[in-house]
Short mmCIF file of C-alpha atoms in Angstrom, two decimals:
data_model
loop_
_atom_site.label_atom_id
_atom_site.label_comp_id
_atom_site.label_asym_id
_atom_site.label_seq_id
_atom_site.Cartn_x
_atom_site.Cartn_y
_atom_site.Cartn_z
CA MET A 1 0.06 0.09 0.03
CA LEU A 2 1.35 3.35 -0.77
CA SER A 3 2.17 6.14 1.97
CA GLU A 4 0.11 9.03 1.20
CA ARG A 5 3.05 11.04 0.23
CA ARG A 6 3.90 8.58 -2.33
CA ALA A 7 0.04 8.37 -3.41
CA GLY A 8 -0.11 12.28 -3.74
CA ILE A 9 3.31 12.27 -5.93
CA LEU A 10 1.78 9.61 -7.87
CA ASN A 11 -1.77 11.55 -8.74
CA LEU A 12 0.80 14.40 -9.40
CA VAL A 13 2.63 12.61 -12.00
CA VAL A 14 -0.29 11.29 -13.59
CA ASP A 15 -1.95 14.64 -13.65
CA GLU A 16 0.94 16.03 -15.40
CA TYR A 17 1.55 13.80 -17.64
CA ILE A 18 -2.09 13.67 -18.83
CA ASP A 19 -2.14 17.10 -19.32
CA THR A 20 1.59 17.80 -21.26
CA ALA A 21 2.17 14.29 -22.70
CA MET A 22 5.83 15.17 -21.47
CA PRO A 23 7.31 12.74 -19.25
CA VAL A 24 7.44 14.35 -15.17
CA SER A 25 10.41 15.24 -13.20
CA SER A 26 11.20 16.19 -9.57
CA ARG A 27 12.13 19.48 -10.24
CA ALA A 28 8.41 20.05 -12.50
CA LEU A 29 6.55 18.65 -9.78
CA VAL A 30 8.27 20.91 -6.85
CA ASP A 31 8.21 24.36 -9.25
CA ARG A 32 4.41 23.81 -10.97
CA HIS A 33 3.27 22.49 -7.18
CA HIS A 34 4.74 24.67 -4.63
CA LEU A 35 6.02 21.72 -2.92
CA GLU A 36 7.00 21.70 0.54
CA PHE A 37 9.46 18.85 -0.10
CA SER A 38 12.82 19.03 -1.54
CA THR A 39 13.70 17.86 -4.97
CA ALA A 40 15.98 15.52 -3.55
CA THR A 41 12.81 14.14 -1.40
CA ILE A 42 10.51 14.04 -4.58
CA ARG A 43 13.49 12.09 -6.33
CA ASN A 44 13.39 9.76 -3.79
CA GLU A 45 9.59 9.05 -3.86
CA LEU A 46 9.90 8.92 -7.43
CA ALA A 47 12.50 6.27 -7.42
CA ARG A 48 10.34 4.24 -4.67
CA LEU A 49 7.28 4.52 -7.13
CA GLU A 50 9.24 3.06 -10.32
CA GLU A 51 10.95 0.28 -7.87
CA GLU A 52 7.09 -0.43 -6.91
CA GLY A 53 5.97 -0.82 -10.61
CA TYR A 54 3.55 2.76 -10.45
CA ILE A 55 5.86 4.83 -12.89
CA THR A 56 8.94 4.29 -15.30
CA HIS A 57 11.45 6.12 -16.76
CA PRO A 58 11.65 6.61 -20.79
CA TYR A 59 15.14 5.74 -21.85
CA THR A 60 15.90 8.98 -23.30
CA SER A 61 14.37 11.31 -20.67
CA ALA A 62 15.12 11.99 -16.67
CA GLY A 63 11.37 12.48 -16.19
CA ARG A 64 8.81 10.08 -15.49
CA VAL A 65 5.65 8.20 -17.30
CA PRO A 66 2.72 6.38 -15.51
CA SER A 67 2.73 2.36 -16.08
CA ASN A 68 -0.44 0.67 -16.75
CA VAL A 69 -0.13 -0.48 -12.93
CA GLY A 70 -0.11 3.45 -12.02
CA TYR A 71 -3.45 4.40 -14.02
CA ARG A 72 -4.93 1.89 -12.47
CA PHE A 73 -4.22 3.05 -9.17
CA TYR A 74 -4.96 6.54 -10.01
CA VAL A 75 -8.68 5.49 -11.45
CA GLU A 76 -9.06 3.16 -8.56
CA ARG A 77 -7.97 5.61 -5.44
CA LEU A 78 -6.84 9.18 -6.97
CA MET A 79 -8.99 10.36 -9.84
CA ALA A 80 -11.26 13.45 -8.84
CA GLU A 81 -13.92 12.60 -11.56
CA GLU A 82 -15.34 15.47 -13.46
CA PRO A 83 -19.26 15.06 -13.33
CA VAL A 84 -21.32 16.22 -16.08
CA THR A 85 -22.69 19.32 -14.97
CA LEU A 86 -26.46 20.31 -15.40
CA ALA A 87 -25.57 22.65 -17.88
CA GLU A 88 -23.86 20.00 -19.84
CA GLN A 89 -27.03 17.54 -19.38
CA ARG A 90 -29.40 19.96 -20.74
CA MET A 91 -27.00 20.82 -23.63
CA ILE A 92 -26.57 17.36 -24.62
CA GLU A 93 -30.60 16.83 -24.05
CA HIS A 94 -31.34 19.40 -25.91
CA GLN A 95 -29.35 17.96 -29.21
CA PHE A 96 -31.13 14.85 -28.65
CA HIS A 97 -34.49 16.15 -29.14
CA GLN A 98 -34.05 18.13 -31.85
CA ALA A 99 -33.00 15.05 -33.41
CA ALA A 100 -35.49 12.92 -35.09
CA PRO A 101 -36.44 9.78 -32.68
CA GLY A 102 -34.75 6.81 -33.82
CA TYR A 103 -31.91 4.20 -33.33
CA ASP A 104 -30.31 5.32 -36.04
CA ASP A 105 -30.07 9.25 -35.59
CA TRP A 106 -30.26 8.79 -31.64
CA LEU A 107 -27.09 5.90 -31.65
CA ARG A 108 -25.12 8.10 -34.17
CA LEU A 109 -25.61 11.40 -32.38
CA ALA A 110 -24.36 9.92 -29.25
CA ALA A 111 -21.19 8.76 -30.51
CA SER A 112 -20.38 12.30 -31.96
CA ILE A 113 -21.08 14.52 -29.01
CA LEU A 114 -19.36 11.80 -26.68
CA ALA A 115 -16.44 11.82 -28.75
CA ALA A 116 -16.25 15.49 -29.08
CA ALA A 117 -17.06 15.92 -25.38
CA VAL A 118 -13.85 13.41 -24.63
CA GLY A 119 -11.60 13.90 -26.90
CA ASN A 120 -10.99 10.50 -28.48
CA VAL A 121 -12.42 7.65 -30.22
CA ALA A 122 -16.40 7.34 -29.30
CA VAL A 123 -18.31 3.76 -30.17
CA VAL A 124 -21.86 2.82 -29.95
CA THR A 125 -23.19 -0.37 -30.98
CA ARG A 126 -27.10 -1.28 -31.71
CA PRO A 127 -28.98 -3.11 -29.17
CA GLN A 128 -28.69 -6.89 -29.29
CA ARG A 129 -30.01 -9.52 -27.32
CA SER A 130 -26.73 -11.54 -27.18
CA LEU A 131 -23.80 -13.16 -29.13
CA PRO A 132 -25.74 -15.44 -31.48
CA THR A 133 -25.07 -19.44 -30.77
CA LEU A 134 -25.85 -22.15 -33.39
CA ARG A 135 -29.42 -24.04 -32.75
CA HIS A 136 -28.71 -26.78 -34.98
CA ALA A 137 -26.97 -27.46 -38.75
CA GLN A 138 -27.21 -29.40 -41.39
CA LEU A 139 -25.20 -30.38 -44.53
CA VAL A 140 -26.67 -31.02 -48.00
CA HIS A 141 -24.90 -33.19 -50.78
CA LEU A 142 -24.33 -30.91 -54.11
CA ARG A 143 -21.81 -32.87 -55.67
CA ALA A 144 -18.54 -34.35 -54.89
CA GLY A 145 -16.48 -32.41 -52.17
CA ALA A 146 -19.12 -29.76 -51.94
CA ALA A 147 -22.05 -29.41 -49.68
CA LEU A 148 -24.38 -26.66 -48.84
CA LEU A 149 -24.02 -25.86 -44.92
CA VAL A 150 -26.64 -24.50 -43.24
CA ALA A 151 -26.94 -23.26 -39.82
CA VAL A 152 -30.04 -22.26 -37.81
CA LEU A 153 -29.07 -19.55 -35.14
CA ASP A 154 -30.99 -19.26 -31.86
CA ASP A 155 -32.58 -16.06 -33.10
CA GLY A 156 -33.67 -18.19 -36.32
CA SER A 157 -31.85 -16.53 -38.42
CA VAL A 158 -30.59 -18.69 -40.87
CA ARG A 159 -26.75 -18.47 -42.80
CA GLN A 160 -25.51 -20.73 -45.20
CA ARG A 161 -22.71 -21.12 -47.48
CA ILE A 162 -20.88 -24.04 -49.79
CA VAL A 163 -18.26 -25.61 -48.35
CA GLY A 164 -15.65 -28.23 -49.15
CA VAL A 165 -16.36 -31.55 -47.91
CA PRO A 166 -14.18 -35.34 -48.12
CA GLU A 167 -15.44 -36.58 -52.19
CA ALA A 168 -16.11 -39.51 -51.09
CA ASP A 169 -19.10 -38.24 -48.60
CA SER A 170 -22.23 -38.98 -49.27
CA GLN A 171 -25.35 -37.27 -48.01
CA GLU A 172 -25.97 -40.19 -45.65
CA ARG A 173 -22.08 -39.36 -44.32
CA LEU A 174 -22.82 -35.74 -44.26
CA THR A 175 -25.87 -36.01 -42.11
CA GLU A 176 -23.87 -37.99 -39.52
CA ARG A 177 -21.10 -35.36 -39.66
CA ALA A 178 -23.66 -32.53 -39.07
CA GLU A 179 -25.57 -34.84 -36.48
CA ARG A 180 -21.98 -35.04 -34.80
CA LEU A 181 -21.18 -30.92 -35.08
CA ASN A 182 -25.26 -30.44 -32.93
CA GLY A 183 -24.30 -32.85 -30.57
CA ARG A 184 -20.90 -30.87 -29.61
CA CYS A 185 -21.98 -27.36 -30.66
CA ALA A 186 -25.79 -26.41 -29.73
CA ASN A 187 -26.21 -23.63 -28.02
CA SER A 188 -22.60 -22.73 -28.35
CA ASP A 189 -21.33 -19.22 -29.83
CA ALA A 190 -18.67 -18.71 -32.53
CA ALA A 191 -15.87 -18.48 -29.60
CA ALA A 192 -16.67 -21.78 -28.10
CA MET A 193 -16.73 -23.25 -31.40
CA ARG A 194 -13.47 -22.42 -32.26
CA ALA A 195 -11.98 -23.79 -28.83
CA GLY A 196 -13.77 -26.66 -29.24
CA ALA A 197 -12.22 -27.18 -32.77
CA GLU A 198 -9.07 -27.37 -31.46
CA GLU A 199 -9.55 -30.50 -29.65
CA LEU A 200 -11.01 -32.26 -32.79
CA ASP A 201 -8.72 -35.29 -34.08
CA ASP A 202 -10.99 -35.65 -37.33
CA GLU A 203 -9.62 -32.65 -39.89
CA HIS A 204 -12.73 -32.68 -41.44
CA ASP A 205 -15.13 -32.33 -38.47
CA ARG A 206 -12.70 -29.71 -37.32
CA THR A 207 -12.92 -27.69 -40.57
CA LEU A 208 -16.94 -28.37 -40.25
CA THR A 209 -16.99 -26.68 -37.08
CA LEU A 210 -14.76 -23.55 -37.93
CA ASP A 211 -16.96 -22.97 -41.13
CA VAL A 212 -20.08 -22.80 -38.61
CA ALA A 213 -18.14 -20.88 -36.14
CA GLU A 214 -17.49 -17.96 -39.08
CA LEU A 215 -21.01 -18.19 -40.15
CA LEU A 216 -21.80 -17.10 -36.58
CA ALA A 217 -19.32 -14.53 -36.65
CA GLU A 218 -20.29 -13.00 -39.99
CA HIS A 219 -24.04 -12.16 -38.23
CA ASP A 220 -22.78 -11.16 -35.22
CA GLU A 221 -20.58 -8.25 -37.41
CA ASP A 222 -23.50 -7.39 -39.18
CA THR A 223 -24.56 -5.43 -35.86
CA GLU A 224 -24.21 -1.54 -36.85
CA LEU A 225 -21.53 0.28 -35.10
CA TYR A 226 -21.47 3.87 -35.36
CA ILE A 227 -18.03 5.67 -34.72
CA ALA A 228 -16.69 9.40 -33.97
CA GLY A 229 -13.93 10.95 -33.11
CA ILE A 230 -10.73 9.23 -35.27
CA ARG A 231 -9.27 12.25 -36.19
CA PRO A 232 -8.95 13.99 -32.64
CA ALA A 233 -7.50 10.84 -31.12
CA LEU A 234 -4.84 10.85 -33.74
CA GLU A 235 -4.03 14.18 -33.56
CA GLN A 236 -2.55 13.17 -29.89
CA PRO A 237 1.46 12.83 -29.42
CA GLU A 238 1.43 9.15 -29.24
CA PHE A 239 0.52 8.91 -32.98
CA ASP A 240 3.82 11.08 -33.94
CA SER A 241 4.60 8.78 -37.26
CA THR A 242 2.55 7.81 -40.32
CA GLU A 243 3.58 4.44 -39.54
CA ARG A 244 1.54 4.49 -35.91
CA ILE A 245 -1.28 6.57 -37.18
CA LEU A 246 -1.89 3.54 -40.43
CA ASP A 247 -1.52 1.14 -37.81
CA ALA A 248 -4.31 2.85 -35.28
CA VAL A 249 -6.49 2.98 -38.52
CA GLN A 250 -6.27 -0.19 -39.47
CA HIS A 251 -7.63 -1.20 -36.18
CA LEU A 252 -10.16 1.59 -35.62
CA GLU A 253 -12.28 -0.49 -38.56
CA ALA A 254 -15.34 -1.83 -37.38
CA TYR A 255 -14.38 -5.08 -37.59
CA HIS A 256 -11.83 -4.89 -34.69
CA LEU A 257 -14.23 -2.73 -32.91
CA ARG A 258 -16.37 -5.00 -32.49
CA GLY A 259 -13.78 -8.35 -31.64
CA ALA A 260 -12.80 -5.61 -28.98
CA LEU A 261 -16.17 -5.15 -27.34
CA ARG A 262 -16.98 -8.56 -27.93
CA SER A 263 -14.25 -9.56 -25.37
CA THR A 264 -15.26 -6.77 -22.65
CA GLU A 265 -17.91 -7.34 -20.06
CA THR A 266 -20.18 -4.39 -20.15
CA PRO A 267 -21.54 -3.24 -16.80
CA GLN A 268 -25.20 -2.12 -16.36
CA ASP A 269 -25.23 1.05 -14.29
CA GLY A 270 -21.08 1.49 -14.22
CA ALA A 271 -18.38 1.89 -16.68
CA ARG A 272 -15.61 -1.10 -16.88
CA ILE A 273 -11.79 0.64 -17.63
CA LEU A 274 -9.24 -1.72 -19.40
CA ILE A 275 -6.18 -0.11 -19.36
CA GLY A 276 -3.29 -0.83 -21.54
CA ASP A 277 -2.34 -4.43 -21.16
CA GLU A 278 -5.69 -5.69 -19.55
CA ASN A 279 -7.16 -5.52 -22.61
CA LEU A 280 -7.24 -8.88 -24.48
CA ASP A 281 -6.58 -7.59 -28.10
CA GLU A 282 -2.94 -7.05 -28.27
CA TRP A 283 -3.47 -3.83 -30.40
CA LEU A 284 -5.42 -2.53 -27.91
CA GLN A 285 -2.53 -3.12 -25.07
CA GLU A 286 -1.26 0.98 -25.47
CA TRP A 287 -4.87 1.99 -25.38
CA THR A 288 -7.35 2.48 -22.47
CA VAL A 289 -10.83 1.28 -23.43
CA VAL A 290 -13.79 2.66 -21.16
CA VAL A 291 -17.17 1.04 -22.02
CA SER A 292 -20.66 0.85 -20.34
CA ALA A 293 -23.84 -1.28 -21.61
CA PHE A 294 -27.52 0.45 -21.96
CA ASP A 295 -30.56 -1.19 -22.02
CA GLY A 296 -32.81 -1.78 -25.70
CA PRO A 297 -36.11 -3.22 -26.21
CA GLU A 298 -37.38 -6.69 -25.36
CA GLY A 299 -33.90 -7.17 -23.64
CA ALA A 300 -31.41 -6.04 -26.17
CA SER A 301 -28.44 -4.44 -24.63
CA GLY A 302 -25.88 -2.19 -26.50
CA THR A 303 -22.26 -0.84 -25.67
CA VAL A 304 -21.11 2.51 -25.45
CA ALA A 305 -17.33 3.21 -25.19
CA VAL A 306 -14.50 5.74 -25.89
CA LEU A 307 -11.46 4.71 -26.75
CA GLY A 308 -7.94 6.48 -26.50
CA PRO A 309 -4.56 6.18 -25.36
CA THR A 310 -3.86 5.07 -22.04
CA ARG A 311 -3.07 9.05 -21.31
CA MET A 312 -6.63 9.35 -21.38
CA ARG A 313 -8.55 12.27 -19.33
CA TYR A 314 -10.03 9.65 -17.29
CA GLY A 315 -11.88 11.71 -14.67
CA ARG A 316 -13.63 13.39 -17.93
CA THR A 317 -14.15 10.43 -19.75
CA ILE A 318 -15.59 7.68 -17.14
CA PRO A 319 -18.57 9.98 -16.18
CA ARG A 320 -19.26 11.16 -19.30
CA VAL A 321 -19.46 7.29 -20.49
CA ARG A 322 -21.63 6.34 -17.50
CA TYR A 323 -24.18 9.45 -18.32
CA PHE A 324 -24.59 8.29 -22.18
CA SER A 325 -25.42 5.11 -21.77
CA SER A 326 -28.24 6.28 -19.06
CA LEU A 327 -29.20 8.84 -21.63
CA ILE A 328 -29.69 6.39 -24.20
CA SER A 329 -31.64 3.50 -22.39
CA ASP A 330 -34.23 6.18 -20.96
CA LEU A 331 -34.66 7.54 -24.73
CA LEU A 332 -34.80 3.97 -26.15
CA GLN A 333 -37.47 3.15 -23.56
CA GLU A 334 -39.64 6.02 -24.31
CA VAL A 335 -39.70 5.00 -27.32
CA GLU A 336 -41.21 1.58 -27.00
CA SER A 337 -43.53 3.29 -24.11
#
């Protein structure tokens, strides 16, 4: 547990780094914050914080920057939230009431306003009930080496594609293969199928399982997703080279964002914060994701999220993600009532 003094110094380091994007030195802390401690004392405390993993020392600088551990401690113990003011709420609600009522306009508007408010990428997904799961699958013989794969999902929708099968497989053998798949995979989502496929010894059963998993994933990707704020996010100092900008743009495409949000539990009436390497997706491990869920009709739910560098204004971002989640829930309930 950090001492009160070291916790206070860590708080200053994080706030200073968020504001300036420059490594923070002991001299800068003493001069800018009029600390009652000497520069040598602050330097010693920074060294202890570095030993304990809360800050790190960039190779080319005498200053320190927060580590992911330091940001986590800051968010949980030190951060002062910047609440959504009554005037801000009124302005946002007025913008929504000026828009035509309906999912598309409201969700697109929410992403745009939230991105402008926090200066990072905002993502809003259309409500859906859950990840699609398989009800059952069939294989219909077309010709030697080819069959029609038909997958019926839990919501009653049907996905199909032509797949390769062993040339010797008759309709009877294809039916047996589909029955084995149904026994293993009924009520499973795409991730569970992919995991199960790795344990199968039969190469053709494994390939069929992966084909069905891909159909389910394609169905999930049809969910509408609204993105705003990519440009201001990429204007931050973290994206100081063309290579880094292009890499970020590539990964901020809808497919990758859906994958990131699918792997993130989205709490109701709150926000989950994933910092750096807490994100499962490797491309997000220099980013922070703040995500919250909102209620849609008939038990469906959507997500509101902000993505940005780990040097994020957490105190401003987190309450605004929670606020937009609550606001969208209320608006959609009004439409349904």
